[in-house]
Short mmCIF file of C-alpha atoms in Angstrom, two decimals:
data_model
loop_
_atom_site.label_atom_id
_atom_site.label_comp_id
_atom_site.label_asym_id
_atom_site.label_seq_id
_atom_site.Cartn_x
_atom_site.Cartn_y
_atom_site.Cartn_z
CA UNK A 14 117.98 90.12 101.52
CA UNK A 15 119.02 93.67 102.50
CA UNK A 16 115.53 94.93 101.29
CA UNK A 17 113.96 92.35 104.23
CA UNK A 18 116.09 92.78 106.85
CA UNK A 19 115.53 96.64 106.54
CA UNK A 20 111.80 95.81 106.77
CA UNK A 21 112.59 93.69 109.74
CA UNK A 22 114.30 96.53 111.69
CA UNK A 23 111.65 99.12 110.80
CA UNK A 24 108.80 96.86 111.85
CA UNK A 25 111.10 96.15 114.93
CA UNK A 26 111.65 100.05 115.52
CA UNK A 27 108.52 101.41 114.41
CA UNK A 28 106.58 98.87 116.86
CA UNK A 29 109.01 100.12 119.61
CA UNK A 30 108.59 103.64 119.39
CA UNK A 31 104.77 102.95 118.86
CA UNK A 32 104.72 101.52 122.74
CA UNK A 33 106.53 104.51 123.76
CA UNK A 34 103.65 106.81 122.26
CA UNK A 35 100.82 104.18 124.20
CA UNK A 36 100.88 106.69 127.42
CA UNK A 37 97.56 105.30 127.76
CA UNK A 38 98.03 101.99 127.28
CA UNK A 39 97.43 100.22 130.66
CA UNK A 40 98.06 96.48 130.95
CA UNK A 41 96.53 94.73 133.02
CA UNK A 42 99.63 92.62 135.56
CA UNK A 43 97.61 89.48 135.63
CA UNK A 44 98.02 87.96 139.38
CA UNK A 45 96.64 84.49 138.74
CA UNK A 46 96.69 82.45 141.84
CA UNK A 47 97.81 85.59 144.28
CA UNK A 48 95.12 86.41 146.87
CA UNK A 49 93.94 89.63 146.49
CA UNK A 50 93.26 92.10 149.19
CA UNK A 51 91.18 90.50 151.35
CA UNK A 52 91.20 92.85 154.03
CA UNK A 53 89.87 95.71 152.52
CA UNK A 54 87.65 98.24 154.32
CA UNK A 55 84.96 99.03 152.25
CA UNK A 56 80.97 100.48 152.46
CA UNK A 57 78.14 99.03 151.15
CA UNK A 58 75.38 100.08 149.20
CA UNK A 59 73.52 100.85 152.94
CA UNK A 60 76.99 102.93 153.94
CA UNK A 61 77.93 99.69 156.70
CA UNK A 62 81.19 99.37 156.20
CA UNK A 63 82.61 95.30 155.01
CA UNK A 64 85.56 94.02 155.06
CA UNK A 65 86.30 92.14 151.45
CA UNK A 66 87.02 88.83 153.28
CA UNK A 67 83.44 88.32 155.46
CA UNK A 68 81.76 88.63 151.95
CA UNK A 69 83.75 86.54 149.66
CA UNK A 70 82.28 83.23 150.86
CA UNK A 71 81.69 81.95 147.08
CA UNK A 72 82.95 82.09 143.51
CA UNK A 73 82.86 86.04 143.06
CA UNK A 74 83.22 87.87 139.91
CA UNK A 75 85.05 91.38 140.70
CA UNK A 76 84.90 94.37 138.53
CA UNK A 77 86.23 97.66 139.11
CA UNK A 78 84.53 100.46 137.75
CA UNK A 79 83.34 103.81 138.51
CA UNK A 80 79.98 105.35 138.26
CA UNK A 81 79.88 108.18 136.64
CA UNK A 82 82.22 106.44 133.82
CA UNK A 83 81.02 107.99 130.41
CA UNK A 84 82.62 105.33 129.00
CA UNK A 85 83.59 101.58 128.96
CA UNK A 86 81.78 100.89 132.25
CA UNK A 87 78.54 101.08 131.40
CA UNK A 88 79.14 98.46 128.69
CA UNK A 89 80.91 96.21 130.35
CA UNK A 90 78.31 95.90 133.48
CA UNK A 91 75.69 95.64 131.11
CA UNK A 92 77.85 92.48 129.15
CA UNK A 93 77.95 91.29 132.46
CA UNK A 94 74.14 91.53 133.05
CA UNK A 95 72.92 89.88 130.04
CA UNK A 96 75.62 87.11 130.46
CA UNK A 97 74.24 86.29 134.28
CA UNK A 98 70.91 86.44 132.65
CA UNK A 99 71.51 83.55 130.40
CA UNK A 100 73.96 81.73 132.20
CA UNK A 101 73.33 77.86 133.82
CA UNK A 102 74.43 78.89 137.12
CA UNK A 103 72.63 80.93 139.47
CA UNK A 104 73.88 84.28 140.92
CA UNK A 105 73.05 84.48 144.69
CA UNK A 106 73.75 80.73 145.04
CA UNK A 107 76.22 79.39 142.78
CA UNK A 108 78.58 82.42 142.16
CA UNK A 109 78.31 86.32 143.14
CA UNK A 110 79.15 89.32 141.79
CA UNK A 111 81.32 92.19 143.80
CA UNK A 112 81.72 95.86 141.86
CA UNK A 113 83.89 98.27 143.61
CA UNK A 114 83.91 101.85 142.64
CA UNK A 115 87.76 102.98 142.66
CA UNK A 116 86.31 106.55 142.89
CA UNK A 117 86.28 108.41 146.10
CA UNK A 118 83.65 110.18 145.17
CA UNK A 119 80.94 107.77 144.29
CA UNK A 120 78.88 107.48 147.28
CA UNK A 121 76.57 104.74 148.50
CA UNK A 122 73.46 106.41 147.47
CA UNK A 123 75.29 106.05 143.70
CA UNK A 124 76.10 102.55 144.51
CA UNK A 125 72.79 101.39 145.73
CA UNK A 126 70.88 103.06 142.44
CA UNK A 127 73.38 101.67 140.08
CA UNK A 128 73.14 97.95 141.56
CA UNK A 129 69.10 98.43 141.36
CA UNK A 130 69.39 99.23 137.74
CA UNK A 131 71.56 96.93 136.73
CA UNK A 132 69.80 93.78 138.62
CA UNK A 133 66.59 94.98 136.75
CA UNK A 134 68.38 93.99 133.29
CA UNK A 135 68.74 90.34 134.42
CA UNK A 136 65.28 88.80 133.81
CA UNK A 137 65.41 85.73 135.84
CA UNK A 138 65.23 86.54 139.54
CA UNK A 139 67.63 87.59 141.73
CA UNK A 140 68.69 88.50 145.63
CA UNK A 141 70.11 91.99 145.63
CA UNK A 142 73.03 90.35 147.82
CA UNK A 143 73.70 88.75 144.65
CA UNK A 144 75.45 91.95 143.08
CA UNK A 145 77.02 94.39 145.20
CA UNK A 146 77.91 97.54 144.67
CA UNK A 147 80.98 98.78 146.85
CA UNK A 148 82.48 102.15 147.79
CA UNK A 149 85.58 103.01 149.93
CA UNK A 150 88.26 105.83 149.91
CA UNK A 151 91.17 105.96 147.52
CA UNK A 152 93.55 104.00 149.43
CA UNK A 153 91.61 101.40 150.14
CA UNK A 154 90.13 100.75 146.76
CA UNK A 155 93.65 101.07 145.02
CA UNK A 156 95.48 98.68 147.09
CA UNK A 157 92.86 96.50 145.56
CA UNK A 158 93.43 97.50 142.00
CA UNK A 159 97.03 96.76 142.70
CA UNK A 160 96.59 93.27 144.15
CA UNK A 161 94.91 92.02 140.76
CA UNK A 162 97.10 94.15 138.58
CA UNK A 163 94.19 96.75 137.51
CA UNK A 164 95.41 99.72 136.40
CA UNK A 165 93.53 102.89 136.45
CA UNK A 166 94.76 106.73 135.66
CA UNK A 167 93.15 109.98 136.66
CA UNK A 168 92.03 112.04 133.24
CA UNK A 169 90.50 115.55 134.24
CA UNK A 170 87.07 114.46 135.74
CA UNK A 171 87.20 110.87 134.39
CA UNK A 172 89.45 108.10 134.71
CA UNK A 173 91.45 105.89 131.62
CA UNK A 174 91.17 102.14 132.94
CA UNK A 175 91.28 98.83 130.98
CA UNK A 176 88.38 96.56 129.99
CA UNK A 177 88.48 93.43 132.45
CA UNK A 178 86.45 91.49 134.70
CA UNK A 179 88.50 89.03 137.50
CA UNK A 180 87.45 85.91 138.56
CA UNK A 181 87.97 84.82 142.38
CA UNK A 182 87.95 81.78 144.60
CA UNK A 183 85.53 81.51 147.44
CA UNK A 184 89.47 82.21 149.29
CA UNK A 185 90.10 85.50 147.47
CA UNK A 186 92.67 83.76 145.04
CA UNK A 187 92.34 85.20 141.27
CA UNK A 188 91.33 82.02 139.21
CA UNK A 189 90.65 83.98 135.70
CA UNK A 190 90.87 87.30 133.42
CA UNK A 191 87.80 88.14 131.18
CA UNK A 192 88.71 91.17 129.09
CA UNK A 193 86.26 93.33 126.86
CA UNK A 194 82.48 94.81 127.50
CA UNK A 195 81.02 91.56 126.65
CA UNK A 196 80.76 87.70 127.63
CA UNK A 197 79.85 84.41 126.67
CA UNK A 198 77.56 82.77 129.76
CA UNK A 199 79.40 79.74 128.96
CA UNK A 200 82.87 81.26 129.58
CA UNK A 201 81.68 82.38 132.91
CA UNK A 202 79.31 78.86 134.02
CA UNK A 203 83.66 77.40 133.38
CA UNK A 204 85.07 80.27 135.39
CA UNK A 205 83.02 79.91 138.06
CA UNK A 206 83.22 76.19 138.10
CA UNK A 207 87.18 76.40 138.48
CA UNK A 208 87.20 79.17 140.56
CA UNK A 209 85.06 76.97 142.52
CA UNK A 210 87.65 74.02 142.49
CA UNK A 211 90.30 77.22 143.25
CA UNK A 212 91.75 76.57 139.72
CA UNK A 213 93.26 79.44 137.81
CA UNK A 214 93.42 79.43 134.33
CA UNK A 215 95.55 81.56 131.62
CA UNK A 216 93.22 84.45 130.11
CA UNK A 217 92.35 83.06 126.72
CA UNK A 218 92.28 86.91 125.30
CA UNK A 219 96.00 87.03 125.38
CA UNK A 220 95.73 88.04 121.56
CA UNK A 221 93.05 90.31 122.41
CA UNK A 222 95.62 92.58 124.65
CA UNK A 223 98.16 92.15 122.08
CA UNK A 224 96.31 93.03 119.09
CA UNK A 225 94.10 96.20 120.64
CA UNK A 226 94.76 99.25 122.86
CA UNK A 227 92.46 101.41 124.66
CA UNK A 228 91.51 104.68 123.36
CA UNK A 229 90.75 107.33 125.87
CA UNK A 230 89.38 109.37 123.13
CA UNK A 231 86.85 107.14 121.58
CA UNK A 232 86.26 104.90 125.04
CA UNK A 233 87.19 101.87 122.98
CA UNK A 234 88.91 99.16 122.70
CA UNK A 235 90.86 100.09 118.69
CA UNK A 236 92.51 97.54 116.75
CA UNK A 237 96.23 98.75 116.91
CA UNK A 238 97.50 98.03 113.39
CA UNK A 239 101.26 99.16 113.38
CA UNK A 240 102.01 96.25 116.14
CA UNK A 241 100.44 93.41 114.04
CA UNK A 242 101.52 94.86 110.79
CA UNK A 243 105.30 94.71 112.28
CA UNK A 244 104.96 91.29 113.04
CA UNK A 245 102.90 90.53 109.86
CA UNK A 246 106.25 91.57 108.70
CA UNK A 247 108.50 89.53 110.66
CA UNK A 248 106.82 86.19 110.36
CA UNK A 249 107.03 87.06 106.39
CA UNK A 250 110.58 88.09 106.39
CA UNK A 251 111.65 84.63 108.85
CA UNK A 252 109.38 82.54 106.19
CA UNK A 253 111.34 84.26 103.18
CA UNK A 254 114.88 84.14 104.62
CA UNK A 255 114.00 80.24 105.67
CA UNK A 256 112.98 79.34 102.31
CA UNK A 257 116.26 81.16 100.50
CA UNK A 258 118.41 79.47 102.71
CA UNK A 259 116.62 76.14 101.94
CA UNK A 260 117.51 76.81 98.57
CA UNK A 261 120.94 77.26 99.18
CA UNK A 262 121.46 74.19 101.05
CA UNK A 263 119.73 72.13 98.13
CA UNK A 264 121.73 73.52 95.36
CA UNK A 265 124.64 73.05 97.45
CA UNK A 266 124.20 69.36 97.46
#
């Protein structure tokens, strides 16, 4: 017994001090069913400046990136091309797709040649209006971040930022989470569909954010072994002590 319960307060220290090392670690502050913010000022990829809430008029799947990411961005707007490209619903009519550079310094010339390239990896056709590509100045674009919980930290030239895609009702209301560099079509016909309806829905990577960390080094998502090994632990130790004490109770009758 004293053998487990020392495992069961190194697993519960080791994991602690292990968060306290995760500088880097940024979790996302899901804000299912807030409205984000709708009123920001932004410029499109023609330098006109938008406000958020005259172009949300649909389902609209938000990401927040920045273009000259060397990193996870690239990825992750390229899941999110080939997963338009095979989904059921159409982009343009059904659903659209809003990214918003959170860098000051990306430009609209950046933003129009990186919504060009990225339309030409979807094969079906599609209405450039279907994917925009956003700029705006650091205030604006982080009170955005904020309102859906994104998370992003200056590193030298680059920034350290978190894998995830947000959902939104045609009212600006966050109806889902999608987190990694790649994703199903099917998750994101259902997304749309309840964002649609102006349902949220709990993000089903929950484990995901749990079980991995983001690695500024690598740009990658890295399986963080020291928190599921302490509760590996735990669930092993409960399960032991449980069955002991069963024991007990049975002899003592």
């Amino acid at each position: 017994m004293r053998f487990f319960t020392v495992l069961i307060l190194a697993s519960v220290c080791g994991s602690g001090l292990h968060a306290q090392d995760q500088t880097t670690d940024l979790q996302v502050k899901e804000r299912l069913g807030e409205t984000i913010a709708i009123d920001t000022l932004l410029r499109d990829e023609n330098a006109k400046e938008v406000i958020l809430s005259r172009l949300i008029d649909k389902p609209t799947l938000l990401t927040l990136n920045y273009f000259a990411c060397a990193g996870i961005c690239t990825p992750m707007l390229v899941g999110v091309a080939e997963a338009v490209d095979k989904m059921g619903l159409q982009a343009g009519k059904d659903f659209q797709i809003i990214t918003v550079s959170f860098d000051d310094k990306d430009t609209p010339d950046i933003a129009r040649q990186k919504r060009d390239n990225f339309i030409k990896l979807i094969g079906k056709p599609l209405p450039q209006d279907a994917w925009r590509f956003l700029t705006g100045t650091s205030t604006e674009t982080k009170a955005l971040a904020d309102s859906v919980g994104f998370p992003f930290l200056p590193n030298g030239l680059e920034y350290i930022h978190p894998g995830v895609i947000m959902m939104l009702s045609p009212k600006g209301v966050v109806t889902r989470y999608l987190y990694g560099e790649s994703y199903l079509p099917a998750d994101l016909d259902m997304a749309v569909t309840e964002a649609a309806q102006e349902i949220p829905r709990p993000s089903i990577a929950k484990a995901f954010r749990f079980c991995f960390n983001y690695d500024p080094a690598s740009r990658k998502y890295v399986f963080d072994l020291t928190r599921v090994t302490g509760i590996v632990i735990l669930l092993l130790a409960a399960a032991f002590v449980a069955v002991i004490t069963l024991k007990r109770k049975g002899k003592a009758s």
